[in-house]
C-alpha cells in the first residue's frame, strides 16, 4: 500500500529514513525544459542535510557531461560521478561485462551520448551520428550490407535520425549469433515539450521483431544499471530511495535492485489510478504530488 | 501430414483437384529479380488447362498496375483483376468497411503502392511519399505535431524512407481513439536480393509498442485479404488452392479462409524442417521443391 506524503512531518520522517537518494530526471526534476517549482530548494535541502544524491536516467541521447550541463542549467548541483545515464551504463557493460575484444566494434543505432561514453571507455564504434547513413537505401546497399565479423555488438538507443538503412545494417549484423544485441533502455515513449513521442524501446522494435532476438536491456529497471552505479560508488542499498515518475522503470528499478524505498512523483508519466487499483503490478512505497513539496518540511 | 509432390503422376493428380490457384509472388514465381526455372511453363500449363489464376501479395510497395508490369516482365500472363497486393486490400478496407468520411484523410506510413490504390478508390491521403517528411524532427515539429481530427486512419506498410518525424506524426494521430490503426501486413522481413531486410510488420512496431494499440492487419493471413478478393470475383473456395513460400502467411491464409488446399514451395522463406517437426503450428497440405516442377507433368 503506497503512502501519500502530504504534510511537513511526513516529509521529515521520510527524509530521515534514507541516506541516499537516486533521482530520475525528466518528469521529476523538470518537464522538458521547464523547471518544476520547489525542486531546486528540495535538492539544496538534501545536500545541506548530508544526503548522497545520484541522477539516473534512461535517456541515452546524452553523455554524463551533457547531463551535468543540463542539471546545472536548472541550478541544481551535480558532480560528474553522481550522474548515470543509460549511455554510460551501456558503455560500462560493453567494456566490463561483454569485454568486447579490441579488434571488434559496436554498431550504434543511437545518438551522440552513446558515442561519447563508448569513446570514454575506449570502445570502437560505427553508425551512430554518421551523417552518411541518413539517406535512403540504394541497390548497392541491398547487395553489400551483410553480416560483418568486425561488428561485435549492435547497441540500440534513442535515435531521432533513424533510417531504414540503419535498420538494414543492424538487422544483417544481428544475423551473426556472436554479435551481441544490446538496448540502452526499453522506454516506449520519450517525453518532449509536454507531450510524448516514440522512445528508445519503440525505435528498437523493428530489430526485435525482424531478428526474433531478445536484446539485453541495460537501463532501468534492469540490474545492469545498478551494477554500473555500484561499480563507481558503494552504499547501503537499504538506506537508499529511488525517486521517479514511471512505475515500470523507476519504481520497478528500486524493487529489482533491492533498494530500501521508492518514491513516485506525480509530475510525470504515471498517475495515482495506476497503482491504487487492485492488482496493480507495481506499487511505490511512497508518493507525492511534486518533488518540490519536500522542501516544505517544517 | 504434408504430402510431398515428387513425380509426374502426383503433379497431375494435384492439378486435377483444383479449379483455382492463388499465388504468392516473391519466393514462388521469382526470387528478387531472378526468375525461377520452369515457372513460366507451369503458369502456361495452368492457363491452357482452363484454371483460374490469382496473384496475392503482402508487398505493399506496389499497386496492382506495378505488379502487373512486374509479373508480365517475367513473361507470365496476368490481368489487372487477377492481382491482389496488400495495398489494394487495404484501400478496399478503408473505402468499404471503414467507410472513411469524405472530410477525413488517411496518414500513410508507406510507399507509392498504397497511395495509388487509395487514389483509385477516391480516399484522400497524406504522408506516404511526401519528400518533405524525409528529414529530421525539429523543435517546431515537437511543438506542433499533435492529434489531428482530419486524420481518420493511420495506414502503415513497408516504408524504406521511414523517419522519426513520420513515427512522431503517426504516434500523435493515434492518440485519438477515433483514428483507426491499420497495417497492410505483418511480415517481419522483406526478401531482397537473395537475403532479407526488415519488413512491413517490423517497420510498424514502433507505433504498436509506443501507442499500446493493436492494428487491424489487412494482408495475409487475415481474412480481410480474402474479402477483398471475393469482392471482385466469386469462386468455390473448396476448389481453390493457395501456393506460397511462407507458412505463417501463405499457408495460414489458406486455412483461415477455408480454401480446399495449400501448396508450399521450398524456393523461398519456409523450409521442410519447420513443418515436418512434431507440433508444427502450420502444416501445408502439399509441398514441392519448386513451382517449376509442376510443368514436368506427364
XYZ file of C-alpha atoms in Angstrom:
596
model
C 0.000 0.000 0.000
C 1.530 3.292 -1.155
C 1.813 6.053 1.476
C 0.987 9.551 0.242
C 3.309 12.233 1.624
C 1.184 15.337 2.210
C 2.329 17.036 5.421
C 5.614 18.546 6.672
C 6.033 15.970 9.450
C 5.598 13.158 6.924
C 8.227 14.785 4.716
C 10.705 14.899 7.620
C 10.037 11.297 8.627
C 10.573 10.181 5.007
C 13.852 12.133 4.650
C 15.179 10.725 7.928
C 14.728 7.161 6.680
C 17.338 7.361 3.892
C 20.967 8.417 3.431
C 20.993 8.146 -0.351
C 18.536 9.488 -2.896
C 18.673 8.441 -6.561
C 16.698 10.593 -8.977
C 15.222 10.097 -12.380
C 15.438 13.465 -14.166
C 12.719 14.251 -16.730
C 9.283 14.439 -15.117
C 10.938 14.622 -11.666
C 13.464 17.488 -11.670
C 11.981 19.223 -14.698
C 9.483 18.721 -17.508
C 11.185 19.115 -20.870
C 12.898 22.477 -20.482
C 10.504 23.726 -17.803
C 11.767 23.658 -14.209
C 9.372 22.201 -11.639
C 8.594 24.521 -8.693
C 10.472 23.922 -5.445
C 12.791 21.237 -6.859
C 15.913 23.400 -6.577
C 15.085 24.045 -2.900
C 14.462 20.345 -2.196
C 17.802 19.407 -3.736
C 19.570 22.071 -1.659
C 17.867 20.730 1.460
C 19.138 17.207 0.715
C 22.697 18.436 0.189
C 22.659 20.532 3.363
C 21.307 17.529 5.301
C 24.337 15.492 4.176
C 22.389 13.147 1.899
C 24.105 11.490 -1.059
C 22.476 12.239 -4.373
C 22.592 10.419 -7.741
C 20.965 11.104 -11.096
C 19.894 8.000 -13.007
C 18.288 8.447 -16.424
C 17.253 6.100 -19.218
C 17.744 8.926 -21.710
C 20.520 7.603 -23.963
C 20.938 10.725 -26.107
C 23.103 12.475 -23.508
C 26.522 11.655 -22.058
C 27.425 12.275 -18.397
C 28.965 15.616 -19.451
C 25.796 16.608 -21.327
C 23.675 15.697 -18.324
C 25.843 17.637 -15.920
C 25.320 20.747 -18.038
C 21.567 20.197 -18.169
C 21.247 19.609 -14.398
C 23.450 22.596 -13.593
C 21.424 24.740 -16.007
C 18.465 24.115 -13.695
C 20.646 25.471 -10.845
C 20.911 22.016 -9.307
C 24.335 20.937 -8.071
C 25.666 17.723 -9.636
C 29.110 16.156 -9.971
C 30.039 14.014 -12.948
C 30.423 10.905 -10.797
C 26.878 11.318 -9.484
C 25.346 11.036 -12.956
C 24.275 7.745 -14.578
C 22.541 7.983 -17.961
C 21.830 4.706 -19.837
C 24.513 5.633 -22.393
C 27.001 5.325 -19.523
C 25.685 2.040 -18.098
C 25.660 0.637 -21.651
C 29.301 1.596 -22.274
C 30.326 0.114 -18.911
C 28.519 -3.118 -19.833
C 30.235 -3.374 -23.228
C 33.649 -2.761 -21.678
C 33.472 -4.712 -18.410
C 30.875 -7.449 -18.871
C 30.837 -8.108 -22.615
C 34.635 -7.459 -22.670
C 34.449 -6.675 -26.390
C 37.792 -7.649 -27.998
C 39.905 -4.728 -29.224
C 39.532 -5.697 -32.881
C 35.722 -5.532 -32.667
C 33.474 -2.516 -32.834
C 29.944 -1.612 -31.750
C 27.335 -0.604 -34.335
C 25.373 2.187 -32.663
C 21.764 2.787 -33.607
C 21.531 5.859 -31.448
C 22.809 9.367 -30.791
C 25.899 11.172 -29.587
C 25.574 10.372 -25.881
C 26.279 6.705 -26.556
C 29.252 7.530 -28.776
C 30.792 9.814 -26.123
C 30.535 7.164 -23.425
C 31.957 4.425 -25.676
C 34.844 6.778 -26.551
C 35.483 7.396 -22.854
C 35.880 3.669 -22.094
C 37.896 3.123 -25.289
C 35.450 1.004 -27.306
C 35.423 1.457 -31.094
C 32.101 2.202 -32.721
C 30.417 2.824 -36.067
C 26.948 4.016 -37.136
C 25.578 6.466 -34.551
C 25.702 10.079 -35.701
C 27.424 9.207 -39.018
C 25.556 11.608 -41.316
C 26.235 9.412 -44.359
C 23.686 6.892 -43.011
C 20.901 9.492 -43.021
C 19.789 8.613 -46.527
C 17.656 6.137 -48.459
C 18.876 2.577 -49.112
C 20.120 2.002 -52.642
C 20.740 -1.117 -54.688
C 24.417 -1.162 -53.656
C 23.351 -1.336 -50.007
C 20.982 -4.184 -50.775
C 23.830 -6.100 -52.399
C 26.538 -5.188 -49.901
C 25.003 -4.833 -46.447
C 25.644 -8.257 -44.926
C 26.835 -9.712 -41.587
C 30.237 -8.247 -40.620
C 32.527 -10.151 -38.228
C 34.186 -6.881 -37.152
C 30.875 -5.784 -35.564
C 30.763 -7.462 -32.150
C 27.607 -5.780 -30.883
C 24.617 -3.739 -32.001
C 23.752 -1.150 -29.339
C 20.371 0.455 -29.860
C 19.059 3.550 -28.106
C 17.028 6.616 -28.912
C 17.744 7.741 -32.489
C 15.852 10.695 -33.911
C 17.742 10.205 -37.174
C 16.789 6.569 -37.629
C 16.626 5.380 -41.245
C 15.724 2.130 -42.989
C 19.382 1.856 -43.990
C 20.431 1.762 -40.316
C 17.780 -0.882 -39.587
C 19.034 -2.956 -42.544
C 22.642 -2.759 -41.349
C 21.773 -3.667 -37.750
C 19.500 -6.483 -38.975
C 22.290 -8.008 -41.058
C 24.898 -7.720 -38.283
C 22.486 -9.444 -35.892
C 22.249 -12.452 -38.233
C 25.588 -13.428 -36.701
C 24.715 -15.101 -33.359
C 28.092 -13.935 -31.987
C 27.052 -10.309 -32.461
C 25.523 -9.139 -29.146
C 22.185 -7.322 -29.203
C 22.062 -4.540 -26.605
C 19.474 -1.915 -25.793
C 20.065 1.172 -23.648
C 16.503 1.031 -22.335
C 13.046 -0.125 -23.271
C 11.016 3.038 -22.578
C 8.148 3.046 -25.053
C 7.854 6.828 -25.119
C 10.127 9.860 -24.876
C 8.702 12.890 -23.029
C 9.129 16.065 -25.109
C 7.616 19.531 -24.847
C 4.710 18.485 -22.637
C 3.718 15.504 -24.765
C 5.250 12.166 -25.739
C 6.837 10.762 -28.852
C 8.083 7.197 -29.513
C 11.027 6.264 -27.265
C 14.103 4.108 -27.404
C 12.209 0.867 -26.745
C 9.883 1.636 -29.658
C 12.680 2.611 -32.045
C 14.430 -0.722 -31.391
C 11.341 -2.870 -32.020
C 11.861 -3.321 -35.776
C 15.083 -5.173 -34.907
C 13.493 -7.256 -32.160
C 10.602 -8.313 -34.428
C 12.636 -8.895 -37.606
C 15.503 -10.830 -35.973
C 13.399 -12.683 -33.410
C 16.201 -11.965 -30.910
C 15.762 -10.651 -27.353
C 18.135 -7.788 -26.542
C 19.977 -7.332 -23.264
C 18.445 -4.186 -21.765
C 20.941 -2.025 -19.860
C 18.832 0.791 -18.393
C 16.212 0.910 -15.646
C 14.516 -1.268 -14.406
C 17.299 -3.769 -15.092
C 20.014 -4.585 -12.629
C 22.772 -3.748 -15.155
C 22.075 -0.089 -14.401
C 22.572 -0.647 -10.667
C 25.743 -2.646 -11.361
C 27.110 0.366 -13.267
C 26.288 2.648 -10.313
C 27.776 0.473 -7.562
C 30.894 -0.108 -9.702
C 31.604 3.601 -9.137
C 30.438 4.076 -5.552
C 29.292 1.834 -2.740
C 26.364 2.440 -0.392
C 23.904 0.523 1.734
C 21.008 -0.217 -0.632
C 18.619 -0.472 2.314
C 19.314 3.168 3.186
C 18.690 4.319 -0.409
C 15.485 5.533 -2.060
C 14.728 5.879 -5.763
C 12.647 8.884 -6.810
C 10.958 8.705 -10.210
C 7.852 9.304 -12.283
C 7.454 5.931 -14.072
C 6.155 2.841 -12.296
C 7.516 0.324 -14.845
C 11.026 1.776 -14.972
C 11.807 3.847 -11.848
C 9.755 2.135 -9.164
C 10.369 -1.325 -10.638
C 14.093 -0.490 -10.647
C 14.017 0.248 -6.893
C 12.403 -3.141 -6.321
C 14.664 -5.105 -8.735
C 17.796 -3.700 -7.156
C 16.685 -4.172 -3.562
C 16.634 -0.503 -2.529
C 15.165 0.409 0.844
C 12.464 2.616 -0.675
C 10.794 4.177 -3.673
C 9.011 7.498 -4.111
C 6.764 8.233 -7.091
C 6.229 11.877 -8.050
C 3.022 12.737 -9.897
C 4.612 15.391 -12.155
C 5.454 12.933 -14.974
C 4.189 9.787 -16.674
C 2.491 7.570 -14.058
C -0.640 8.669 -12.242
C -2.380 7.718 -8.991
C -5.033 5.457 -10.528
C -2.355 3.156 -11.994
C -1.089 1.931 -8.622
C -4.107 2.447 -6.363
C -6.188 -0.061 -8.337
C -6.436 -3.667 -7.118
C -3.756 -5.997 -8.558
C -1.586 -3.099 -9.771
C 1.653 -4.759 -10.914
C 3.990 -2.105 -9.436
C 3.255 -0.041 -6.316
C 5.616 2.621 -4.919
C 6.378 2.732 -1.186
C 5.630 6.463 -1.138
C 4.155 9.031 -3.482
C 3.942 12.806 -3.526
C 2.389 15.417 -5.806
C 5.733 17.019 -6.647
C 9.347 16.688 -5.532
C 9.293 20.395 -4.710
C 6.804 19.742 -1.881
C 9.540 18.076 0.200
C 11.184 21.466 0.656
C 8.140 22.487 2.738
C 9.423 20.315 5.568
C 8.705 22.006 8.920
C 0.655 -34.633 -42.660
C 2.079 -32.770 -45.655
C 2.277 -34.704 -48.943
C 5.436 -34.108 -50.968
C 4.817 -33.849 -54.719
C 7.756 -35.525 -56.464
C 6.514 -37.429 -59.502
C 4.608 -36.513 -62.682
C 1.526 -38.611 -61.776
C 1.361 -36.825 -58.386
C 1.569 -33.466 -60.171
C -1.359 -34.379 -62.419
C -3.485 -35.657 -59.537
C -2.790 -32.426 -57.623
C -3.682 -30.204 -60.616
C -6.916 -32.100 -61.212
C -8.114 -31.425 -57.667
C -8.438 -27.633 -58.083
C -10.027 -25.122 -60.473
C -8.449 -22.011 -58.941
C -4.825 -21.355 -57.985
C -3.840 -18.318 -55.937
C -0.153 -17.454 -55.922
C 2.127 -15.558 -53.639
C 4.778 -13.902 -55.856
C 8.235 -13.390 -54.337
C 9.892 -16.703 -53.469
C 7.296 -18.532 -55.580
C 7.272 -17.035 -59.093
C 10.678 -15.383 -58.749
C 13.355 -14.559 -56.199
C 14.033 -10.832 -56.142
C 14.650 -10.097 -59.808
C 15.724 -13.658 -60.658
C 13.180 -15.858 -62.434
C 12.740 -19.374 -61.013
C 13.254 -22.176 -63.579
C 10.128 -23.737 -65.109
C 7.681 -21.295 -63.509
C 6.715 -19.655 -66.829
C 5.934 -23.118 -68.237
C 3.869 -24.121 -65.173
C 1.815 -20.938 -65.431
C 1.198 -21.545 -69.152
C 0.119 -25.100 -68.347
C -2.423 -23.819 -65.815
C -3.848 -21.297 -68.300
C -4.065 -23.890 -71.095
C -5.826 -26.300 -68.703
C -8.503 -23.651 -68.057
C -7.509 -22.958 -64.441
C -8.244 -19.572 -62.873
C -5.188 -17.818 -61.558
C -4.758 -15.042 -58.957
C -1.720 -13.243 -57.598
C -1.920 -12.351 -53.904
C 0.993 -10.488 -52.312
C 1.622 -8.862 -48.958
C 4.103 -6.496 -50.607
C 2.538 -3.067 -50.040
C 5.055 -1.038 -52.035
C 3.411 -1.864 -55.372
C -0.015 -1.067 -56.791
C -1.951 -3.522 -58.987
C -0.556 -1.723 -62.077
C 3.012 -2.019 -60.749
C 2.501 -5.708 -60.054
C 1.062 -6.386 -63.483
C 4.200 -4.919 -65.037
C 6.463 -6.980 -62.793
C 4.592 -10.258 -63.471
C 4.477 -9.573 -67.200
C 8.203 -8.766 -67.174
C 8.743 -12.380 -66.106
C 6.725 -13.407 -69.221
C 3.835 -14.554 -67.058
C 0.337 -13.573 -68.206
C -1.686 -11.589 -65.673
C -4.741 -9.357 -65.876
C -5.217 -6.411 -63.530
C -8.285 -8.006 -61.935
C -6.282 -11.114 -61.056
C -3.811 -9.167 -58.904
C -4.255 -8.531 -55.170
C -1.401 -6.759 -53.382
C -1.951 -5.720 -49.748
C -2.012 -2.059 -50.850
C -5.212 -2.960 -52.765
C -6.888 -4.935 -49.950
C -6.033 -2.075 -47.588
C -7.605 0.562 -49.837
C -10.730 -1.597 -50.256
C -10.970 -1.945 -46.475
C -10.680 1.819 -45.890
C -13.325 2.539 -48.533
C -15.873 -0.243 -47.980
C -15.522 -1.424 -44.374
C -14.127 1.599 -42.534
C -16.235 3.851 -44.815
C -13.939 6.791 -44.074
C -15.990 10.033 -44.268
C -15.128 12.291 -47.221
C -13.728 15.058 -44.997
C -11.203 12.673 -43.428
C -7.880 11.537 -44.788
C -5.507 8.631 -44.245
C -1.974 9.235 -42.947
C 0.180 6.767 -44.890
C 3.392 5.456 -43.350
C 4.318 3.607 -46.501
C 5.190 3.859 -50.176
C 3.620 4.680 -53.523
C 1.642 1.463 -53.983
C -0.638 2.370 -51.096
C -1.113 5.920 -52.384
C -2.053 4.697 -55.881
C -4.665 2.291 -54.547
C -6.161 4.919 -52.197
C -6.325 7.343 -55.154
C -8.117 4.693 -57.224
C -10.899 4.266 -54.639
C -11.058 8.035 -54.034
C -9.734 8.238 -50.479
C -7.692 11.315 -49.531
C -4.287 10.718 -48.011
C -1.234 12.466 -46.574
C 2.276 11.358 -45.578
C 3.409 8.484 -47.807
C 5.969 9.542 -50.413
C 5.858 13.229 -49.356
C 9.560 14.061 -49.650
C 9.241 16.902 -47.128
C 8.861 14.304 -44.354
C 12.232 12.729 -45.171
C 14.099 14.921 -42.711
C 14.990 15.217 -39.039
C 12.423 16.417 -36.490
C 12.902 19.998 -35.388
C 11.615 21.991 -32.436
C 8.667 23.282 -34.466
C 7.588 19.679 -35.095
C 7.865 18.899 -31.407
C 5.619 21.854 -30.617
C 3.167 21.404 -33.478
C 2.776 17.694 -34.244
C -0.344 16.799 -32.285
C -3.527 14.721 -32.805
C -5.399 15.931 -35.915
C -9.144 15.292 -36.253
C -8.866 15.411 -40.069
C -6.777 12.217 -39.977
C -9.258 9.341 -39.741
C -6.754 6.497 -40.060
C -3.063 5.709 -39.942
C -2.222 3.076 -42.571
C 1.204 1.549 -42.107
C 3.066 -0.610 -44.624
C 6.587 -1.074 -45.892
C 8.416 2.275 -45.921
C 12.047 2.380 -46.945
C 12.036 6.140 -46.286
C 10.763 5.902 -42.736
C 11.864 8.737 -40.444
C 11.405 9.579 -36.778
C 9.279 12.522 -37.918
C 6.799 10.132 -39.591
C 6.696 7.959 -36.463
C 6.038 11.073 -34.340
C 3.188 12.200 -36.602
C 1.567 8.748 -36.685
C 2.024 8.386 -32.925
C 0.247 11.684 -32.270
C -2.632 10.942 -34.667
C -3.134 7.571 -32.969
C -3.618 9.308 -29.605
C -7.138 9.973 -30.898
C -9.077 6.731 -30.274
C -11.293 7.578 -33.267
C -8.291 7.416 -35.580
C -8.132 3.840 -36.968
C -4.817 1.970 -36.851
C -4.332 -0.186 -39.973
C -1.452 -2.322 -41.170
C -1.073 -3.682 -44.720
C 0.619 -6.817 -43.400
C 2.697 -8.075 -40.504
C 5.578 -9.776 -42.369
C 8.648 -9.418 -40.178
C 11.066 -9.479 -43.117
C 11.186 -8.311 -46.729
C 13.052 -10.597 -49.174
C 15.572 -8.621 -51.229
C 18.494 -9.677 -53.435
C 18.768 -13.169 -52.010
C 18.678 -12.047 -48.378
C 16.186 -10.423 -46.040
C 15.762 -6.989 -44.558
C 13.181 -5.761 -42.005
C 9.628 -5.915 -43.387
C 6.380 -4.031 -43.014
C 5.454 -5.720 -39.731
C 8.805 -4.675 -38.268
C 8.612 -1.095 -39.533
C 5.211 -0.668 -37.866
C 6.319 -1.963 -34.452
C 7.468 1.393 -33.037
C 3.836 2.529 -33.334
C 2.416 -0.665 -31.837
C 4.788 -0.501 -28.851
C 4.574 3.250 -28.242
C 0.780 3.568 -28.561
C -0.087 0.219 -26.960
C -2.720 -0.175 -29.706
C -3.322 -3.309 -31.789
C -3.616 -2.565 -35.514
C -6.116 -4.148 -37.879
C -3.971 -6.235 -40.246
C -5.270 -6.304 -43.826
C -2.909 -8.699 -45.646
C -2.384 -12.465 -45.490
C -3.069 -14.481 -43.356
C -6.052 -12.330 -42.376
C -9.477 -12.756 -43.828
C -9.657 -9.099 -44.922
C -7.411 -10.078 -47.836
C -9.815 -12.841 -48.919
C -12.769 -10.451 -48.531
C -11.045 -8.073 -50.962
C -10.549 -10.910 -53.463
C -14.084 -12.314 -53.356
C -15.497 -8.768 -53.567
C -14.103 -8.779 -57.116
C -14.721 -12.359 -58.226
C -16.559 -15.352 -56.840
C -15.342 -18.954 -56.789
C -15.789 -22.163 -54.829
C -13.197 -21.920 -52.053
C -13.127 -25.716 -51.759
C -11.845 -25.956 -55.339
C -9.115 -23.379 -54.731
C -5.512 -23.878 -53.666
C -3.071 -21.299 -52.298
C 0.548 -21.603 -53.402
C 3.159 -19.817 -51.297
C 6.550 -19.913 -49.594
C 5.683 -18.745 -46.055
C 3.907 -20.996 -43.570
C 2.746 -18.199 -41.252
C 1.290 -16.019 -44.022
C 0.520 -18.077 -47.162
C -0.350 -21.481 -45.741
C -2.086 -19.971 -42.711
C -4.085 -17.783 -45.113
C -5.339 -20.888 -46.992
C -6.502 -22.334 -43.674
C -8.014 -19.098 -42.290
C -10.022 -18.527 -45.450
C -11.234 -22.128 -45.797
C -9.562 -22.928 -49.126
C -9.604 -26.523 -50.360
C -5.835 -26.811 -50.376
C -2.409 -25.302 -49.797
C 0.917 -25.928 -51.516
C 4.226 -24.801 -50.034
C 7.142 -24.274 -52.412
C 10.660 -24.619 -50.980
C 12.168 -21.808 -53.079
C 11.511 -19.092 -50.512
C 11.312 -18.477 -46.765
C 9.929 -21.629 -45.086
C 11.809 -24.911 -45.152
C 10.899 -28.587 -44.694
C 12.085 -28.929 -41.081
C 9.639 -26.206 -39.952
C 6.513 -28.228 -40.726
C 7.767 -31.820 -40.519
C 8.598 -31.447 -36.817
C 6.113 -32.658 -34.220
C 3.629 -29.986 -33.083
C 4.451 -27.682 -36.015
C 1.851 -24.884 -35.761
C 1.147 -24.670 -39.518
C 1.387 -27.612 -41.948
C 0.704 -27.333 -45.694
C -1.464 -29.932 -47.445
C 1.195 -30.351 -50.131
C 4.764 -29.226 -50.727
C 7.119 -29.269 -53.681
C 10.744 -28.275 -54.287
C 9.821 -25.640 -56.858
C 6.704 -24.424 -58.655
C 8.519 -25.081 -61.929
C 8.473 -28.838 -61.232
C 4.723 -28.968 -61.876
C 5.385 -28.339 -65.576
C 7.013 -31.776 -65.713
C 3.553 -33.370 -65.546
C 3.491 -36.486 -67.766
